[in-house]
Tab-separated table of C-alpha atoms and ligand atoms in Angstrom:
chain	number	residue	atom	x	y	z
A	279	MET	CA	167.505	79.187	141.573
A	280	GLU	CA	165.927	80.480	144.761
A	281	ARG	CA	162.184	81.043	144.402
A	282	GLN	CA	161.283	84.761	144.294
A	283	ILE	CA	158.100	86.201	145.731
A	284	GLY	CA	157.412	89.809	144.830
A	285	GLY	CA	161.072	90.362	143.978
A	286	ILE	CA	162.482	88.791	147.143
A	287	SER	CA	163.987	85.368	147.723
A	288	ALA	CA	161.639	83.112	149.649
A	289	VAL	CA	164.685	81.692	151.479
A	290	THR	CA	165.707	85.161	152.669
A	291	LEU	CA	162.203	85.706	154.064
A	292	ALA	CA	162.147	82.263	155.731
A	293	LYS	CA	165.547	82.971	157.345
A	294	GLU	CA	164.532	86.392	158.609
A	295	PHE	CA	161.048	85.593	159.862
A	296	GLY	CA	161.157	81.824	160.453
A	297	THR	CA	158.662	79.225	159.224
A	298	PRO	CA	155.871	78.430	158.706
A	299	LEU	CA	155.399	81.845	157.081
A	300	TYR	CA	152.598	83.267	154.971
A	301	VAL	CA	153.821	85.652	152.292
A	302	TYR	CA	151.465	87.777	150.152
A	303	ASP	CA	152.425	89.650	147.010
A	304	LYS	CA	150.703	93.039	147.007
A	305	GLN	CA	151.082	93.486	143.255
A	306	ILE	CA	149.095	90.312	142.574
A	307	ILE	CA	146.214	91.528	144.736
A	308	LEU	CA	146.211	94.857	142.854
A	309	GLN	CA	146.321	93.042	139.530
A	310	ARG	CA	143.365	90.800	140.437
A	311	ILE	CA	141.325	93.816	141.543
A	312	ASN	CA	142.143	95.447	138.217
A	313	ASP	CA	141.110	92.320	136.318
A	314	LEU	CA	137.734	92.478	138.058
A	315	LYS	CA	137.232	96.170	137.441
A	316	GLU	CA	138.063	95.729	133.767
A	317	ALA	CA	135.899	92.649	133.265
A	318	PHE	CA	132.908	94.018	135.166
A	319	PRO	CA	132.958	97.797	134.629
A	320	GLN	CA	129.288	98.140	135.543
A	321	ALA	CA	129.446	96.018	138.655
A	322	HIS	CA	129.912	97.067	142.260
A	323	ILE	CA	132.545	94.799	143.761
A	324	CYS	CA	132.446	93.920	147.446
A	325	TYR	CA	135.431	91.918	148.743
A	326	ALA	CA	134.387	88.888	150.817
A	327	ILE	CA	136.356	89.601	153.974
A	328	LYS	CA	136.266	85.975	155.133
A	329	ALA	CA	138.792	84.951	152.439
A	330	ASN	CA	141.594	86.921	154.112
A	331	PRO	CA	140.859	89.440	156.854
A	332	ASN	CA	144.430	90.585	157.647
A	333	LEU	CA	143.962	94.295	158.321
A	334	SER	CA	146.861	95.390	156.094
A	335	ILE	CA	145.317	93.488	153.213
A	336	LEU	CA	141.871	94.880	153.990
A	337	LYS	CA	143.256	98.417	153.999
A	338	LEU	CA	144.921	97.803	150.630
A	339	ILE	CA	141.653	96.534	149.147
A	340	ALA	CA	139.584	99.341	150.689
A	341	GLN	CA	141.996	101.885	149.155
A	342	GLN	CA	141.106	100.494	145.720
A	343	GLY	CA	137.520	101.695	146.215
A	344	LEU	CA	135.937	98.285	146.686
A	345	GLY	CA	133.073	97.642	149.050
A	346	VAL	CA	133.109	94.697	151.412
A	347	ASP	CA	130.995	91.622	152.140
A	348	CYS	CA	130.747	90.805	155.844
A	349	SER	CA	128.865	88.024	157.577
A	350	ASN	CA	128.820	89.043	161.222
A	351	ARG	CA	129.473	91.966	163.561
A	352	PHE	CA	133.132	91.140	163.984
A	353	GLU	CA	133.773	91.241	160.282
A	354	LEU	CA	131.839	94.501	160.174
A	355	GLU	CA	134.134	95.927	162.867
A	356	LEU	CA	137.215	94.806	160.926
A	357	ALA	CA	135.819	96.401	157.783
A	358	GLU	CA	135.295	99.668	159.646
A	359	LYS	CA	138.852	99.594	160.964
A	360	ALA	CA	140.139	99.001	157.435
A	361	GLY	CA	138.237	102.038	156.138
A	362	PHE	CA	135.626	100.373	153.913
A	363	ASP	CA	132.538	102.418	153.140
A	364	LEU	CA	129.844	100.208	154.700
A	365	LYS	CA	127.057	102.194	153.056
A	366	ARG	CA	128.366	100.780	149.763
A	367	SER	CA	128.824	97.285	151.100
A	368	VAL	CA	126.843	94.128	151.818
A	369	PHE	CA	126.155	91.988	154.851
A	370	THR	CA	125.497	88.435	153.748
A	371	SER	CA	125.109	86.376	156.880
A	372	THR	CA	123.900	82.920	157.724
A	373	ASN	CA	122.061	82.517	161.030
A	374	PRO	CA	123.029	85.941	162.400
A	375	SER	CA	122.496	86.740	166.048
A	376	ASP	CA	120.481	89.766	167.194
A	377	GLU	CA	123.799	91.426	168.029
A	378	ASP	CA	124.967	90.885	164.446
A	379	LEU	CA	121.734	92.377	163.095
A	380	LYS	CA	121.928	95.338	165.445
A	381	LYS	CA	125.469	96.149	164.386
A	382	ALA	CA	124.639	95.719	160.675
A	383	LEU	CA	121.609	97.975	161.001
A	384	SER	CA	123.654	100.664	162.692
A	385	THR	CA	126.110	100.833	159.758
A	386	GLY	CA	123.540	101.381	157.002
A	387	ILE	CA	124.890	98.367	155.090
A	388	LEU	CA	122.697	96.439	152.635
A	389	MET	CA	121.646	93.257	154.403
A	390	ASN	CA	121.098	90.055	152.447
A	391	LEU	CA	118.851	88.023	154.731
A	392	ASP	CA	118.481	84.286	154.581
A	393	HIS	CA	114.964	83.753	155.951
A	394	ILE	CA	111.696	85.452	156.868
A	395	SER	CA	112.289	84.716	160.569
A	396	ILE	CA	115.457	86.813	160.406
A	397	PHE	CA	113.555	89.735	158.924
A	398	ARG	CA	110.968	89.403	161.721
A	399	ARG	CA	113.781	89.543	164.288
A	400	LEU	CA	115.243	92.540	162.517
A	401	GLN	CA	111.883	94.342	162.629
A	402	LYS	CA	112.045	94.225	166.434
A	403	ILE	CA	115.485	95.855	166.328
A	404	GLY	CA	114.697	98.521	163.764
A	405	LEU	CA	113.677	99.184	160.186
A	406	PRO	CA	116.406	99.234	157.544
A	407	LYS	CA	116.134	101.700	154.629
A	408	LYS	CA	117.114	98.955	152.196
A	409	ILE	CA	116.892	95.158	152.231
A	410	SER	CA	117.728	92.143	150.158
A	411	PHE	CA	116.865	88.458	150.509
A	412	ARG	CA	118.945	85.495	149.485
A	413	ILE	CA	117.438	83.051	147.009
A	414	ASN	CA	118.332	79.381	146.757
A	415	PRO	CA	117.462	78.559	143.162
A	416	GLY	CA	117.407	74.824	143.823
A	417	PHE	CA	120.786	74.142	142.234
A	418	GLY	CA	124.374	74.767	143.283
A	419	ASN	CA	127.923	74.391	142.129
A	420	GLY	CA	131.401	74.622	143.646
A	421	LYS	CA	134.678	72.846	143.293
A	422	PHE	CA	134.038	70.598	146.320
A	423	PRO	CA	130.698	69.467	147.798
A	424	GLU	CA	131.658	71.387	150.941
A	425	ILE	CA	131.692	74.716	149.047
A	426	ASP	CA	128.538	74.134	147.014
A	427	VAL	CA	126.077	76.489	148.686
A	428	GLY	CA	122.912	76.009	146.607
A	429	GLY	CA	120.414	73.161	146.065
A	430	LYS	CA	118.052	71.330	148.385
A	431	ASP	CA	120.612	70.319	150.994
A	432	ALA	CA	122.132	73.767	151.382
A	433	LYS	CA	121.426	75.771	154.526
A	434	PHE	CA	121.664	79.022	152.589
A	435	GLY	CA	118.916	81.122	151.056
A	436	MET	CA	115.255	80.378	150.518
A	437	SER	CA	112.762	79.532	147.790
A	438	GLU	CA	111.381	82.111	145.452
A	439	GLU	CA	107.955	81.693	147.095
A	440	LEU	CA	109.226	82.461	150.563
A	441	ALA	CA	111.353	85.317	149.262
A	442	THR	CA	108.222	86.807	147.685
A	443	GLU	CA	106.572	86.727	151.146
A	444	CYS	CA	109.658	88.400	152.589
A	445	TYR	CA	109.599	91.249	150.111
A	446	LYS	CA	105.827	91.755	150.679
A	447	LEU	CA	106.409	91.952	154.414
A	448	ALA	CA	109.383	94.294	153.986
A	449	LYS	CA	107.375	96.581	151.678
A	450	GLU	CA	104.416	96.632	154.069
A	451	SER	CA	106.763	97.483	156.911
A	452	GLY	CA	108.017	100.563	155.063
A	453	VAL	CA	111.287	99.428	153.482
A	454	GLN	CA	111.751	101.374	150.253
A	455	HIS	CA	114.902	100.088	148.540
A	456	PHE	CA	115.396	96.491	147.502
A	457	GLY	CA	118.102	94.123	146.336
A	458	ILE	CA	118.122	90.416	145.518
A	459	HIS	CA	120.885	87.946	146.282
A	460	MET	CA	121.775	84.494	145.018
A	461	MET	CA	125.115	82.763	145.581
A	462	THR	CA	125.319	79.086	144.730
A	463	GLY	CA	128.963	78.018	145.064
A	464	SER	CA	132.637	78.811	145.355
A	465	CYS	CA	135.650	78.251	143.081
A	466	ILE	CA	133.801	78.012	139.790
A	467	LEU	CA	135.861	77.990	136.598
A	468	ASP	CA	132.971	77.597	134.144
A	469	GLU	CA	132.178	80.745	132.135
A	470	ALA	CA	128.703	79.538	131.193
A	471	TYR	CA	127.716	79.065	134.826
A	472	PHE	CA	127.834	82.803	135.570
A	473	GLU	CA	125.527	83.446	132.605
A	474	LYS	CA	123.145	80.836	133.981
A	475	LEU	CA	123.171	82.591	137.352
A	476	ILE	CA	122.236	85.916	135.777
A	477	LEU	CA	119.464	84.346	133.684
A	478	THR	CA	118.098	82.615	136.783
A	479	ILE	CA	118.245	85.587	139.137
A	480	GLU	CA	116.720	87.884	136.468
A	481	THR	CA	113.747	85.527	135.952
A	482	ILE	CA	113.141	85.271	139.689
A	483	ALA	CA	113.612	89.015	140.178
A	484	GLU	CA	111.174	89.886	137.407
A	485	SER	CA	108.487	87.614	138.854
A	486	ILE	CA	108.963	89.030	142.392
A	487	GLU	CA	108.910	92.622	141.110
A	488	LYS	CA	105.585	91.953	139.388
A	489	LYS	CA	104.016	90.118	142.330
A	490	VAL	CA	105.141	92.541	145.026
A	491	GLY	CA	105.224	95.815	143.092
A	492	ILE	CA	108.817	96.740	143.841
A	493	THR	CA	111.876	97.467	141.717
A	494	PHE	CA	115.226	95.919	142.465
A	495	GLU	CA	118.145	98.331	142.664
A	496	TRP	CA	120.814	95.693	143.337
A	497	MET	CA	121.275	92.205	141.962
A	498	ASP	CA	123.977	90.311	143.828
A	499	ILE	CA	125.368	86.963	142.636
A	500	GLY	CA	127.794	86.586	145.564
A	501	GLY	CA	131.292	85.235	145.164
A	502	GLY	CA	132.348	82.091	143.406
A	503	ILE	CA	134.870	83.244	140.829
A	504	GLY	CA	137.446	80.463	140.786
A	505	VAL	CA	141.173	80.330	140.275
A	506	PRO	CA	143.096	77.352	138.899
A	507	TYR	CA	144.893	75.357	141.568
A	508	GLU	CA	145.642	72.156	139.688
A	509	PRO	CA	147.995	71.846	136.703
A	510	PHE	CA	145.101	70.768	134.405
A	511	GLU	CA	142.818	73.686	135.347
A	512	LYS	CA	142.490	76.670	133.018
A	513	PRO	CA	141.968	80.174	134.402
A	514	LEU	CA	138.532	81.620	133.886
A	515	ASN	CA	138.368	84.091	131.035
A	516	LEU	CA	137.017	86.919	133.210
A	517	LYS	CA	136.514	89.316	130.301
A	518	ALA	CA	134.429	86.697	128.516
A	519	VAL	CA	132.361	86.203	131.710
A	520	GLY	CA	131.818	89.968	131.931
A	521	GLU	CA	130.771	90.149	128.280
A	522	ARG	CA	128.384	87.216	128.585
A	523	ILE	CA	126.794	88.813	131.672
A	524	GLN	CA	126.522	92.129	129.885
A	525	ARG	CA	124.777	90.410	126.940
A	526	VAL	CA	122.139	88.588	128.967
A	527	LYS	CA	121.490	91.039	131.827
A	528	LYS	CA	118.382	93.079	131.010
A	529	SER	CA	117.548	94.477	134.445
A	530	PRO	CA	118.902	97.949	135.195
A	531	ALA	CA	119.664	96.841	138.784
A	532	THR	CA	123.352	97.300	139.711
A	533	LEU	CA	125.211	94.021	139.543
A	534	VAL	CA	126.944	93.297	142.846
A	535	LEU	CA	129.788	90.771	143.104
A	536	GLU	CA	131.298	89.437	146.343
A	537	PRO	CA	134.591	87.876	145.249
A	538	GLY	CA	136.942	86.641	147.944
A	539	ARG	CA	139.172	83.921	146.535
A	540	TYR	CA	139.763	85.607	143.166
A	541	ILE	CA	141.258	88.713	144.804
A	542	VAL	CA	143.671	87.095	147.252
A	543	ALA	CA	144.243	83.358	146.543
A	544	GLN	CA	147.095	83.675	144.094
A	545	SER	CA	148.917	86.334	146.059
A	546	GLY	CA	149.655	83.936	148.952
A	547	THR	CA	152.512	81.452	149.469
A	548	LEU	CA	153.131	79.387	152.588
A	549	LEU	CA	156.802	78.786	153.299
A	550	THR	CA	157.568	75.736	155.409
A	551	LYS	CA	160.809	74.010	156.429
A	552	VAL	CA	161.502	70.332	155.978
A	553	THR	CA	162.221	68.944	159.424
A	554	THR	CA	162.250	65.214	158.790
A	555	ILE	CA	162.676	62.779	155.909
A	556	LYS	CA	161.268	59.376	156.683
A	557	GLU	CA	161.123	57.055	153.726
A	558	LYS	CA	158.393	58.455	151.399
A	559	PHE	CA	157.259	61.014	153.980
A	560	ILE	CA	158.566	64.562	154.057
A	561	GLY	CA	157.771	66.129	157.423
A	562	VAL	CA	157.413	69.903	157.412
A	563	ASP	CA	156.836	72.498	160.162
A	564	ALA	CA	153.434	73.633	158.772
A	565	GLY	CA	150.413	71.442	159.390
A	566	MET	CA	146.676	71.320	159.191
A	567	THR	CA	146.712	74.070	161.800
A	568	THR	CA	148.517	76.337	159.325
A	569	LEU	CA	146.587	75.438	156.165
A	570	ILE	CA	143.607	73.115	156.413
A	571	ARG	CA	142.267	73.172	152.838
A	572	PRO	CA	144.033	69.977	151.708
A	573	MET	CA	142.728	68.095	154.758
A	574	LEU	CA	139.238	69.556	154.754
A	575	TYR	CA	138.382	69.394	151.045
A	576	GLY	CA	141.159	67.297	149.561
A	577	ALA	CA	142.247	70.576	147.957
A	578	TYR	CA	145.300	70.576	145.725
A	579	HIS	CA	147.977	73.248	146.276
A	580	PRO	CA	151.102	73.350	144.101
A	581	ILE	CA	154.323	72.764	146.083
A	582	VAL	CA	157.758	73.851	144.913
A	583	LEU	CA	161.226	73.578	146.402
A	584	ALA	CA	161.868	77.223	147.264
A	585	ASN	CA	165.641	76.936	147.712
A	586	ASP	CA	166.086	75.507	144.211
A	587	ASP	CA	163.012	75.694	142.011
A	588	ALA	CA	164.891	74.611	138.875
A	589	LEU	CA	165.703	71.081	140.036
A	590	PRO	CA	163.872	68.340	138.119
A	591	GLU	CA	161.024	66.558	139.901
A	592	THR	CA	162.536	63.106	140.026
A	593	GLU	CA	160.938	61.816	143.249
A	594	LYS	CA	157.474	61.174	144.690
A	595	TYR	CA	156.825	62.178	148.268
A	596	THR	CA	153.959	62.464	150.714
A	597	VAL	CA	154.170	65.843	152.438
A	598	VAL	CA	152.955	65.794	156.035
A	599	GLY	CA	152.919	68.119	159.023
A	600	PRO	CA	153.676	67.924	162.768
A	601	ILE	CA	150.082	67.454	163.995
A	602	CYS	CA	149.101	64.196	165.665
A	603	GLU	CA	146.393	63.314	163.165
A	604	SER	CA	146.670	61.050	160.126
A	605	THR	CA	144.783	63.654	158.107
A	606	ASP	CA	147.715	66.036	158.556
A	607	CYS	CA	148.859	65.645	154.969
A	608	PHE	CA	149.353	68.334	152.317
A	609	ALA	CA	149.976	66.066	149.321
A	610	LYS	CA	150.154	62.347	148.639
A	611	ASP	CA	152.712	60.934	146.219
A	612	ARG	CA	153.571	64.388	144.892
A	613	SER	CA	156.323	64.735	142.265
A	614	LEU	CA	159.114	66.846	143.719
A	615	PRO	CA	162.892	67.179	143.350
A	616	LYS	CA	165.079	65.241	145.759
A	617	ILE	CA	164.443	66.843	149.149
A	618	LYS	CA	166.788	67.154	152.107
A	619	GLU	CA	166.270	68.210	155.706
A	620	GLY	CA	166.350	72.014	156.068
A	621	ASP	CA	164.919	72.642	152.611
A	622	ILE	CA	162.169	75.257	152.273
A	623	LEU	CA	158.993	74.283	150.472
A	624	ALA	CA	156.598	76.863	149.032
A	625	ILE	CA	152.959	75.811	149.137
A	626	GLN	CA	151.207	78.049	146.668
A	627	ILE	CA	147.849	79.730	146.084
A	628	VAL	CA	147.107	79.988	149.786
A	629	GLY	CA	146.113	83.676	150.035
A	630	ALA	CA	142.399	82.800	150.356
A	631	TYR	CA	141.023	80.672	153.183
A	632	GLY	CA	144.588	79.893	154.243
A	633	PHE	CA	145.902	81.588	157.403
A	634	ILE	CA	142.410	82.472	158.535
A	635	MET	CA	141.162	78.888	158.647
A	636	GLY	CA	144.094	77.853	160.785
A	637	SER	CA	144.004	76.978	164.466
A	638	GLN	CA	146.145	76.574	167.533
A	639	TYR	CA	145.444	72.856	167.901
A	640	ASN	CA	148.243	70.699	169.239
A	641	GLY	CA	149.979	73.693	170.799
A	642	GLN	CA	150.629	75.449	167.504
A	643	PRO	CA	151.005	79.253	167.655
A	644	ARG	CA	149.807	80.810	164.413
A	645	ALA	CA	152.335	81.677	161.696
A	646	ALA	CA	153.607	85.166	160.821
A	647	GLU	CA	152.355	87.000	157.757
A	648	ILE	CA	154.416	89.178	155.392
A	649	LEU	CA	153.362	91.525	152.621
A	650	VAL	CA	155.866	91.962	149.792
A	651	SER	CA	155.851	94.450	146.992
A	652	ASN	CA	158.460	94.996	144.272
A	653	GLY	CA	161.385	93.893	146.437
A	654	LEU	CA	160.172	95.520	149.673
A	655	TYR	CA	158.570	93.623	152.503
A	656	SER	CA	156.837	94.213	155.798
A	657	LEU	CA	155.659	92.072	158.669
A	658	ILE	CA	151.866	92.375	158.756
A	659	ARG	CA	151.249	89.895	161.584
A	660	LYS	CA	153.759	88.712	164.141
A	661	ARG	CA	154.299	85.030	164.802
A	662	GLU	CA	152.332	83.921	167.850
A	663	THR	CA	154.072	82.624	170.951
A	664	THR	CA	153.203	80.255	173.790
A	665	GLU	CA	151.797	83.309	175.575
A	666	ASP	CA	149.250	83.725	172.740
A	667	LEU	CA	148.080	80.158	173.270
A	668	ILE	CA	146.921	81.009	176.767
A	669	ARG	CA	146.218	84.731	176.357
A	670	ASN	CA	142.577	84.608	177.378
A	671	GLU	CA	142.830	81.883	179.935
A	672	THR	CA	142.467	82.641	183.615
A	673	TYR	CA	144.840	80.691	185.782
B	983	LLP	N1	129.865	85.845	149.595
B	983	LLP	C1	129.365	84.939	150.442
B	983	LLP	C2	128.062	85.163	151.055
B	983	LLP	C3	130.121	83.802	150.778
B	983	LLP	O1	129.625	82.911	151.636
B	983	LLP	C4	131.397	83.597	150.167
B	983	LLP	C5	132.169	82.442	150.466
B	983	LLP	C6	131.863	84.623	149.285
B	983	LLP	C7	131.069	85.714	149.018
B	983	LLP	C8	133.197	84.509	148.655
B	983	LLP	O2	133.265	83.453	147.768
B	983	LLP	P1	134.549	83.234	146.820
B	983	LLP	O3	134.580	84.390	145.863
B	983	LLP	O4	135.719	83.221	147.664
B	983	LLP	O5	134.261	81.984	146.131
B	983	LLP	N2	136.759	77.794	152.679
B	983	LLP	C9	136.428	77.435	151.321
B	983	LLP	C10	135.586	78.502	150.620
B	983	LLP	C11	134.271	78.737	151.303
B	983	LLP	C12	133.487	79.824	150.681
B	983	LLP	C13	132.412	80.290	151.591
B	983	LLP	N3	131.739	81.470	151.146
B	983	LLP	C14	137.742	77.154	150.563
B	983	LLP	O6	138.800	77.182	151.193
B	983	LLP	O7	137.695	76.877	149.378
């Protein structure tokens, strides 16, 4: 059986558009947004644009009424183009430039600042109506050490003590509306952890409110909602997470969530053609320039034979790309059916941090992207060419 994506054969798409090819299923994105709205009816959801900033996908998400989380002026500009309401969105940056701050200020977005020095820089640019500071509670989580963004070695956020100083300074400067932010990690599949986050941020918020004499209107726990990638992982029971949060959250501040991965990860499939079979190695035309997660984090992505997904997995192969680096490996000793040259492999759950973390290294033009929905499909980004590799060069 040929693998279907959104009602279309993956092989048909690979033939028409070539490989490597990113394919996103619109219905899955809509379903994930629905899951979030149902599980967190009281929350304000801001999509973390960094997970997948393709404009067609951004427009789709903006149309569902979500806000957006941006981290620099370029993401802000993309969000504007996509039609997001930036007044109902958040700007959670790390080490922003003055230009980033200027742009953010001009949009009226709620800024989550990382340090008192950034607020001091912002004061020279202008006074925001509302402000939020990012707390590092001293612990973090995340599926890989690289995506754990809390604890003493993390560059993100600040201590409660410093945040208290920030709020005092902001209040004295005339800011009147306040939020508080605390994100500690990405790809978390533990229900209890989200409850712990709420309990922690509430305790910190209460103490700051008392010390500074302010009231928080927004309480933002960032992104972090995980999806299962590996066969042994269980999906998070989102409704249960929502209910647990509802039970423990006492503060009337609006809960803000910044999910990225949860909304787009499962919608994406990367189609790649087998070019070479060399003993245990299967060489494909996608590489670490197309999808870097396996090489950067040791991340697992399911791989299926798209031109016949019913064949039994009788073999073990190491799936590698065309890049001249030994790290250019998608999977080691992976169980797969017998593979032949010309087969199409589908690397799954690549909708988040997939295409966008790619590069043009080793003369690799970026892949094309397709959006499919109930049997219909459209090209949402053309495949790059050699011309794109040198587009901004002067010669
Ligand atoms: N908000 C902020 C401030 C963030 O830094 C992030 C992700 C998110 C929201 C969205 O988090 P999510 O819901 O996707 O967990 N490249 C890595 C993930 C890095 C996440 C960085 N920050 C990966 O491929 O797993």
